[in-house]
Amino acid sequence: MKRRAQEAPSGAQGKGITASSNMGQAASASRAPRQPAGGLLDWFQASKIKTLILNVFILYASIPFIIRMFPSLLQKFVFLNFLVFPFGVDFQKPEVYLNHTRNFYLTSEPGITIGIWHSLPDNMREEAEGKDPSWYEEALADNNPIIIYLHGNGGTRATSHRVRFAKAMSDSGFHVLAVDYRGYADSTGHPSENGFTTDILFVYDWVKARSRNSTVIFWGHSMGTGIATNTARRLKEKDGTIVDALVLEAPYTNIRDAAATIPVTKIYRKFPGFDYLILDTMALADMIFPNDKNVQLLSSPILIIHSEDDAIIPIQQGRKLFEIAYNASEKKENVVFIPLPSAMGLGHDYISFHPDLAGILKNFLQSVK
């Protein structure tokens, strides 16, 4: 009896252990599903990341082929005319940005109307008050030099560095006609290289019909350098007209070379077929802007200005263009290259902030007379 009585607690203890074990197993069983759930979540998240990476890679790899199949897409990236900044500009009120400036429009061909701001020399500020458009036109014959300003891609004639340019030149006695090509700002039509040339040919003829003996200068910036040389070449080939002077600010040799060096194409430069799929497609999209070929055929004095810290179009392209023009020119002294040191921090867009930009132009004009 005592043994059984003694064994009973042992049995009870065994049952207790068994119960505890069962409870532990039940608790483990209740926790067990959490591990697969956590693993599934990790797998799902990793899968999403892999899918995202794969989609990004497919998109990256597809773009060059899409561009090759649809060359016109490249025009959007090059012209950037859809970037209308600053926003909310009333182009018919240039006085908000520039004094003694009037807005007007010219129809370069049927259906194409281009917007222009004409800034007078600052010394005519008081005389210009209250004057009508015909007075502004007549003022072009006052013997002050006239600049037809051809801006780069993106933005409008109201963009800050372009306004700065017009003001600096106006303050120094120049007329400035800042043109928005077809498809830019409030100008109608769609942008194209041939269309730009047509527009500026019309502007040039319009100015020459009113300027008498005043010097007329093409000043092109970035993309506008190609428009300047295209137009000057067309004028010479058409009837032997020699533009009085060309100023090429931050120029490229041709648009293909420019596309090979601008930052936006950097991610594709190691891509197999980059030259064929992207660079060669520039010509298929009717974009050549051959500054290098144009300057070999021009007789006009040429001034090239380029900043050493230009991160968009490297100064090497400006130097190369100068060498081509210099070697082709019969009057070597009429081809001048001016590099601007990096310390000035003018980069690609802010050469117009140079403290004596107008003085550089005046010295050049005097040297080539």
Tab-separated table of C-alpha atoms in Angstrom:
chain	number	residue	atom	x	y	z
A	1	MET	CA	0.000	0.000	0.000
A	2	LYS	CA	2.735	2.370	0.821
A	3	ARG	CA	4.541	1.490	-2.411
A	4	ARG	CA	1.465	2.222	-4.449
A	5	ALA	CA	0.875	5.333	-2.472
A	6	GLN	CA	4.411	6.334	-3.157
A	7	GLU	CA	4.129	5.414	-6.820
A	8	ALA	CA	1.010	7.500	-7.251
A	9	PRO	CA	2.816	10.826	-7.015
A	10	SER	CA	5.319	9.487	-9.486
A	11	GLY	CA	2.506	8.670	-11.922
A	12	ALA	CA	0.940	12.011	-11.287
A	13	GLN	CA	4.296	13.600	-11.909
A	14	GLY	CA	4.558	11.665	-15.180
A	15	LYS	CA	1.159	12.852	-16.175
A	16	GLY	CA	2.237	16.379	-15.264
A	17	ILE	CA	5.285	16.097	-17.452
A	18	THR	CA	3.193	14.707	-20.247
A	19	ALA	CA	0.700	17.515	-19.871
A	20	SER	CA	3.472	20.083	-19.803
A	21	SER	CA	4.989	18.493	-22.896
A	22	ASN	CA	1.652	18.538	-24.655
A	23	MET	CA	1.159	22.160	-23.693
A	24	GLY	CA	4.648	22.986	-24.996
A	25	GLN	CA	3.933	21.179	-28.238
A	26	ALA	CA	0.611	22.976	-28.543
A	27	ALA	CA	2.336	26.297	-27.937
A	28	SER	CA	5.003	25.384	-30.466
A	29	ALA	CA	2.294	24.331	-32.880
A	30	SER	CA	0.547	27.677	-32.388
A	31	ARG	CA	3.802	29.510	-33.111
A	32	ALA	CA	4.911	27.305	-36.000
A	33	PRO	CA	2.831	28.996	-38.742
A	34	ARG	CA	4.500	32.340	-38.015
A	35	GLN	CA	7.827	31.174	-39.425
A	36	PRO	CA	6.434	30.214	-42.824
A	37	ALA	CA	4.440	33.482	-42.886
A	38	GLY	CA	7.615	35.493	-42.234
A	39	GLY	CA	9.516	33.555	-44.863
A	40	LEU	CA	6.709	34.058	-47.365
A	41	LEU	CA	6.723	37.810	-46.728
A	42	ASP	CA	10.468	37.976	-47.209
A	43	TRP	CA	10.179	35.962	-50.417
A	44	PHE	CA	7.377	38.200	-51.675
A	45	GLN	CA	9.324	41.384	-50.941
A	46	ALA	CA	12.459	39.988	-52.594
A	47	SER	CA	10.351	38.954	-55.577
A	48	LYS	CA	8.912	42.452	-55.899
A	49	ILE	CA	12.401	43.966	-55.845
A	50	LYS	CA	13.591	41.494	-58.467
A	51	THR	CA	10.567	42.259	-60.636
A	52	LEU	CA	11.167	45.999	-60.260
A	53	ILE	CA	14.827	45.621	-61.196
A	54	LEU	CA	13.884	43.477	-64.181
A	55	ASN	CA	11.296	46.030	-65.355
A	56	VAL	CA	13.775	48.879	-65.013
A	57	PHE	CA	16.351	46.924	-67.001
A	58	ILE	CA	13.813	46.087	-69.728
A	59	LEU	CA	12.830	49.762	-69.946
A	60	TYR	CA	16.490	50.834	-70.042
A	61	ALA	CA	17.315	48.318	-72.772
A	62	SER	CA	14.173	49.097	-74.784
A	63	ILE	CA	14.607	52.868	-75.117
A	64	PRO	CA	17.439	52.804	-77.709
A	65	PHE	CA	15.444	50.393	-79.888
A	66	ILE	CA	12.269	52.470	-79.542
A	67	ILE	CA	14.226	55.568	-80.561
A	68	ARG	CA	15.623	53.764	-83.590
A	69	MET	CA	12.124	52.670	-84.641
A	70	PHE	CA	10.598	56.104	-84.004
A	71	PRO	CA	13.315	58.718	-84.741
A	72	SER	CA	10.926	61.628	-84.251
A	73	LEU	CA	10.980	60.888	-80.516
A	74	LEU	CA	14.552	62.198	-80.473
A	75	GLN	CA	13.321	65.629	-81.534
A	76	LYS	CA	11.416	65.886	-78.254
A	77	PHE	CA	14.592	65.213	-76.277
A	78	VAL	CA	16.740	67.580	-78.351
A	79	PHE	CA	14.404	70.534	-78.820
A	80	LEU	CA	12.716	70.408	-75.372
A	81	ASN	CA	10.250	73.030	-76.613
A	82	PHE	CA	7.642	71.597	-74.221
A	83	LEU	CA	9.673	73.039	-71.328
A	84	VAL	CA	8.000	76.442	-71.250
A	85	PHE	CA	9.701	78.294	-68.420
A	86	PRO	CA	9.304	80.572	-66.645
A	87	PHE	CA	5.644	79.701	-66.272
A	88	GLY	CA	2.773	82.112	-66.735
A	89	VAL	CA	4.590	84.598	-68.980
A	90	ASP	CA	2.491	87.104	-70.895
A	91	PHE	CA	4.777	87.497	-73.887
A	92	GLN	CA	2.890	90.568	-75.006
A	93	LYS	CA	4.158	92.386	-71.917
A	94	PRO	CA	7.952	92.231	-72.180
A	95	GLU	CA	8.247	95.323	-69.989
A	96	VAL	CA	7.756	93.004	-67.010
A	97	TYR	CA	11.253	91.675	-67.774
A	98	LEU	CA	12.914	94.335	-69.932
A	99	ASN	CA	12.547	98.085	-70.306
A	100	HIS	CA	12.163	99.759	-73.725
A	101	THR	CA	11.242	96.433	-75.313
A	102	ARG	CA	8.316	95.645	-77.557
A	103	ASN	CA	6.754	92.329	-78.498
A	104	PHE	CA	5.777	91.599	-82.083
A	105	TYR	CA	5.131	88.704	-84.443
A	106	LEU	CA	6.284	87.779	-87.931
A	107	THR	CA	4.775	85.200	-90.259
A	108	SER	CA	7.737	83.313	-91.687
A	109	GLU	CA	5.567	81.116	-93.900
A	110	PRO	CA	1.834	80.326	-94.092
A	111	GLY	CA	0.573	79.131	-90.733
A	112	ILE	CA	3.822	79.890	-88.891
A	113	THR	CA	3.913	82.936	-86.618
A	114	ILE	CA	7.012	83.575	-84.531
A	115	GLY	CA	7.238	85.765	-81.435
A	116	ILE	CA	10.033	88.315	-81.021
A	117	TRP	CA	11.135	90.798	-78.367
A	118	HIS	CA	12.960	93.864	-79.678
A	119	SER	CA	15.027	95.587	-77.000
A	120	LEU	CA	16.322	99.041	-77.948
A	121	PRO	CA	19.723	100.421	-76.980
A	122	ASP	CA	19.430	101.809	-73.477
A	123	ASN	CA	20.320	105.332	-74.616
A	124	MET	CA	16.976	105.410	-76.453
A	125	ARG	CA	14.968	104.600	-73.323
A	126	GLU	CA	13.357	108.017	-72.850
A	127	GLU	CA	12.831	108.605	-76.541
A	128	ALA	CA	10.993	105.291	-76.884
A	129	GLU	CA	8.252	106.093	-74.363
A	130	GLY	CA	4.843	106.025	-75.977
A	131	LYS	CA	6.149	105.232	-79.451
A	132	ASP	CA	4.250	102.950	-81.836
A	133	PRO	CA	5.604	99.810	-83.597
A	134	SER	CA	6.601	101.692	-86.744
A	135	TRP	CA	8.911	103.898	-84.691
A	136	TYR	CA	10.678	100.800	-83.323
A	137	GLU	CA	11.151	99.506	-86.855
A	138	GLU	CA	12.610	102.790	-88.039
A	139	ALA	CA	14.970	102.801	-85.066
A	140	LEU	CA	16.782	99.784	-86.548
A	141	ALA	CA	18.414	102.160	-89.027
A	142	ASP	CA	20.075	104.297	-86.338
A	143	ASN	CA	23.548	102.769	-87.001
A	144	ASN	CA	23.625	100.911	-83.676
A	145	PRO	CA	24.564	97.227	-84.201
A	146	ILE	CA	21.692	94.732	-84.276
A	147	ILE	CA	21.872	91.292	-82.670
A	148	ILE	CA	19.514	88.538	-83.797
A	149	TYR	CA	19.644	86.320	-80.714
A	150	LEU	CA	19.142	82.589	-81.276
A	151	HIS	CA	18.641	80.766	-78.001
A	152	GLY	CA	19.299	77.149	-77.077
A	153	ASN	CA	16.828	74.332	-76.513
A	154	GLY	CA	14.115	74.488	-73.868
A	155	GLY	CA	12.653	77.599	-72.288
A	156	THR	CA	11.650	80.800	-74.046
A	157	ARG	CA	12.830	84.340	-74.748
A	158	ALA	CA	11.759	85.150	-71.175
A	159	THR	CA	14.180	82.665	-69.557
A	160	SER	CA	16.422	84.451	-67.042
A	161	HIS	CA	19.844	84.106	-68.727
A	162	ARG	CA	18.348	85.198	-72.051
A	163	VAL	CA	16.751	88.249	-70.467
A	164	ARG	CA	20.108	88.952	-68.862
A	165	PHE	CA	21.779	88.800	-72.278
A	166	ALA	CA	19.295	91.234	-73.843
A	167	LYS	CA	19.701	93.654	-70.951
A	168	ALA	CA	23.517	93.551	-71.030
A	169	MET	CA	23.640	94.181	-74.759
A	170	SER	CA	20.940	96.848	-74.657
A	171	ASP	CA	22.850	98.662	-71.910
A	172	SER	CA	25.902	98.693	-74.211
A	173	GLY	CA	24.159	100.197	-77.229
A	174	PHE	CA	22.937	97.165	-79.186
A	175	HIS	CA	19.514	96.411	-80.578
A	176	VAL	CA	18.546	92.871	-79.568
A	177	LEU	CA	15.892	90.810	-81.322
A	178	ALA	CA	15.254	87.699	-79.225
A	179	VAL	CA	13.409	85.124	-81.317
A	180	ASP	CA	11.317	82.142	-80.244
A	181	TYR	CA	11.429	79.647	-83.087
A	182	ARG	CA	8.383	77.800	-84.336
A	183	GLY	CA	6.962	75.548	-81.612
A	184	TYR	CA	8.549	77.569	-78.784
A	185	ALA	CA	6.709	79.853	-76.351
A	186	ASP	CA	3.834	81.568	-78.190
A	187	SER	CA	5.195	80.826	-81.671
A	188	THR	CA	3.073	78.465	-83.741
A	189	GLY	CA	4.055	75.343	-85.657
A	190	HIS	CA	6.257	72.371	-84.830
A	191	PRO	CA	10.027	72.562	-84.309
A	192	SER	CA	12.401	71.257	-86.959
A	193	GLU	CA	15.896	72.129	-88.121
A	194	ASN	CA	14.758	73.227	-91.569
A	195	GLY	CA	11.859	75.142	-90.046
A	196	PHE	CA	14.202	77.058	-87.730
A	197	THR	CA	16.356	78.075	-90.676
A	198	THR	CA	13.280	79.267	-92.567
A	199	ASP	CA	12.215	81.352	-89.567
A	200	ILE	CA	15.576	83.063	-89.129
A	201	LEU	CA	16.022	83.679	-92.846
A	202	PHE	CA	12.738	85.582	-92.736
A	203	VAL	CA	13.754	87.529	-89.625
A	204	TYR	CA	17.111	88.420	-91.204
A	205	ASP	CA	15.479	89.671	-94.411
A	206	TRP	CA	12.947	91.645	-92.370
A	207	VAL	CA	15.721	93.291	-90.356
A	208	LYS	CA	17.912	94.047	-93.391
A	209	ALA	CA	14.993	95.741	-95.112
A	210	ARG	CA	14.904	98.241	-92.223
A	211	SER	CA	18.482	98.469	-90.942
A	212	ARG	CA	20.169	100.290	-93.853
A	213	ASN	CA	23.891	100.220	-93.046
A	214	SER	CA	23.619	98.971	-89.457
A	215	THR	CA	25.724	95.921	-88.606
A	216	VAL	CA	23.603	92.782	-88.219
A	217	ILE	CA	24.973	89.953	-86.068
A	218	PHE	CA	23.802	86.391	-85.499
A	219	TRP	CA	24.401	85.409	-81.870
A	220	GLY	CA	23.681	81.738	-81.293
A	221	HIS	CA	23.793	79.951	-77.959
A	222	SER	CA	24.128	76.159	-77.738
A	223	MET	CA	21.532	74.693	-80.137
A	224	GLY	CA	21.167	78.201	-81.565
A	225	THR	CA	24.750	78.066	-82.893
A	226	GLY	CA	23.644	75.456	-85.402
A	227	ILE	CA	20.713	77.629	-86.436
A	228	ALA	CA	23.056	80.606	-86.850
A	229	THR	CA	25.525	78.785	-89.102
A	230	ASN	CA	22.758	77.023	-91.054
A	231	THR	CA	21.124	80.366	-91.825
A	232	ALA	CA	24.401	82.122	-92.673
A	233	ARG	CA	25.321	79.291	-95.027
A	234	ARG	CA	21.877	79.370	-96.681
A	235	LEU	CA	22.162	83.126	-97.211
A	236	LYS	CA	25.551	82.772	-98.841
A	237	GLU	CA	24.458	79.911	-101.072
A	238	LYS	CA	21.182	81.606	-102.017
A	239	ASP	CA	22.460	84.946	-103.250
A	240	GLY	CA	25.976	85.432	-101.931
A	241	THR	CA	24.875	87.385	-98.822
A	242	ILE	CA	27.591	87.527	-96.155
A	243	VAL	CA	26.330	88.011	-92.609
A	244	ASP	CA	28.267	90.808	-90.893
A	245	ALA	CA	29.359	88.613	-87.974
A	246	LEU	CA	28.534	85.400	-86.117
A	247	VAL	CA	28.997	84.818	-82.412
A	248	LEU	CA	28.818	81.175	-81.350
A	249	GLU	CA	28.350	80.787	-77.601
A	250	ALA	CA	29.018	77.294	-76.187
A	251	PRO	CA	28.908	75.652	-79.632
A	252	TYR	CA	29.252	72.042	-80.748
A	253	THR	CA	30.813	70.639	-83.904
A	254	ASN	CA	27.545	68.982	-84.936
A	255	ILE	CA	24.479	67.715	-83.113
A	256	ARG	CA	25.670	64.089	-83.269
A	257	ASP	CA	28.878	64.999	-81.436
A	258	ALA	CA	26.875	67.021	-78.930
A	259	ALA	CA	24.574	64.059	-78.243
A	260	ALA	CA	27.608	61.862	-77.596
A	261	THR	CA	28.805	64.086	-74.748
A	262	ILE	CA	25.753	65.616	-73.063
A	263	PRO	CA	25.127	64.185	-69.565
A	264	VAL	CA	21.732	62.645	-70.390
A	265	THR	CA	23.321	60.084	-72.757
A	266	LYS	CA	26.012	59.028	-70.295
A	267	ILE	CA	24.049	55.964	-69.111
A	268	TYR	CA	23.980	54.639	-72.680
A	269	ARG	CA	27.536	55.271	-73.856
A	270	LYS	CA	28.607	51.713	-72.951
A	271	PHE	CA	25.384	50.251	-74.313
A	272	PRO	CA	25.997	47.904	-77.276
A	273	GLY	CA	25.008	49.705	-80.453
A	274	PHE	CA	24.868	53.176	-78.846
A	275	ASP	CA	26.261	54.835	-81.980
A	276	TYR	CA	23.871	53.062	-84.335
A	277	LEU	CA	20.742	53.141	-82.171
A	278	ILE	CA	20.987	56.698	-80.860
A	279	LEU	CA	23.691	58.812	-82.486
A	280	ASP	CA	23.064	57.684	-86.055
A	281	THR	CA	19.332	58.134	-85.516
A	282	MET	CA	19.831	61.884	-85.160
A	283	ALA	CA	20.128	62.170	-88.936
A	284	LEU	CA	17.052	59.977	-89.434
A	285	ALA	CA	15.186	62.485	-87.283
A	286	ASP	CA	16.325	65.287	-89.629
A	287	MET	CA	18.675	66.776	-87.048
A	288	ILE	CA	22.242	67.467	-88.174
A	289	PHE	CA	23.118	71.090	-87.291
A	290	PRO	CA	26.524	70.759	-89.001
A	291	ASN	CA	28.486	73.645	-87.522
A	292	ASP	CA	31.740	71.959	-88.547
A	293	LYS	CA	30.778	71.822	-92.233
A	294	ASN	CA	29.045	75.208	-92.233
A	295	VAL	CA	31.958	77.233	-90.879
A	296	GLN	CA	34.212	75.915	-93.647
A	297	LEU	CA	31.952	77.573	-96.208
A	298	LEU	CA	31.356	80.912	-94.482
A	299	SER	CA	33.182	84.160	-95.094
A	300	SER	CA	31.717	85.980	-92.100
A	301	PRO	CA	33.852	86.915	-89.094
A	302	ILE	CA	33.317	84.299	-86.383
A	303	LEU	CA	33.718	84.729	-82.625
A	304	ILE	CA	33.525	81.583	-80.495
A	305	ILE	CA	33.044	81.917	-76.734
A	306	HIS	CA	33.132	78.857	-74.483
A	307	SER	CA	33.424	78.334	-70.751
A	308	GLU	CA	35.980	75.852	-69.467
A	309	ASP	CA	33.492	74.519	-66.909
A	310	ASP	CA	30.744	73.812	-69.434
A	311	ALA	CA	29.285	70.478	-68.301
A	312	ILE	CA	26.787	70.213	-71.175
A	313	ILE	CA	28.949	70.811	-74.249
A	314	PRO	CA	32.635	70.430	-73.351
A	315	ILE	CA	34.951	73.253	-74.347
A	316	GLN	CA	36.876	70.771	-76.505
A	317	GLN	CA	34.059	70.971	-79.034
A	318	GLY	CA	34.321	74.757	-79.116
A	319	ARG	CA	38.096	74.504	-79.632
A	320	LYS	CA	37.711	71.964	-82.406
A	321	LEU	CA	35.118	74.123	-84.176
A	322	PHE	CA	37.471	77.096	-83.917
A	323	GLU	CA	40.307	75.096	-85.473
A	324	ILE	CA	38.074	74.021	-88.366
A	325	ALA	CA	36.884	77.577	-89.003
A	326	TYR	CA	40.373	79.054	-88.593
A	327	ASN	CA	41.989	76.598	-90.990
A	328	ALA	CA	39.280	77.178	-93.598
A	329	SER	CA	39.242	80.979	-93.357
A	330	GLU	CA	41.109	83.163	-95.827
A	331	LYS	CA	41.229	85.868	-93.137
A	332	LYS	CA	42.590	84.111	-90.074
A	333	GLU	CA	42.311	87.254	-87.974
A	334	ASN	CA	38.527	87.155	-88.446
A	335	VAL	CA	38.161	83.898	-86.527
A	336	VAL	CA	38.580	84.312	-82.785
A	337	PHE	CA	38.233	81.893	-79.864
A	338	ILE	CA	37.785	83.142	-76.300
A	339	PRO	CA	37.837	80.562	-73.481
A	340	LEU	CA	36.368	81.667	-70.174
A	341	PRO	CA	38.090	80.273	-67.058
A	342	SER	CA	36.305	77.814	-64.791
A	343	ALA	CA	36.859	80.151	-61.862
A	344	MET	CA	34.159	82.440	-63.268
A	345	GLY	CA	31.600	79.650	-62.804
A	346	LEU	CA	29.652	80.529	-65.963
A	347	GLY	CA	29.108	76.956	-67.128
A	348	HIS	CA	26.873	76.368	-70.111
A	349	ASP	CA	24.027	78.805	-69.561
A	350	TYR	CA	25.476	81.792	-67.752
A	351	ILE	CA	28.024	83.337	-70.089
A	352	SER	CA	25.476	86.156	-70.364
A	353	PHE	CA	26.453	87.044	-66.779
A	354	HIS	CA	30.042	87.802	-67.805
A	355	PRO	CA	30.718	91.349	-66.529
A	356	ASP	CA	32.093	92.561	-69.874
A	357	LEU	CA	30.421	90.375	-72.474
A	358	ALA	CA	29.365	93.388	-74.527
A	359	GLY	CA	32.949	94.674	-74.389
A	360	ILE	CA	34.202	91.373	-75.822
A	361	LEU	CA	31.776	91.732	-78.718
A	362	LYS	CA	32.673	95.377	-79.356
A	363	ASN	CA	36.393	94.582	-79.418
A	364	PHE	CA	35.769	91.761	-81.867
A	365	LEU	CA	33.683	93.936	-84.194
A	366	GLN	CA	36.355	96.632	-84.189
A	367	SER	CA	39.087	94.112	-84.943
A	368	VAL	CA	37.390	92.737	-88.051
A	369	LYS	CA	36.528	96.045	-89.736
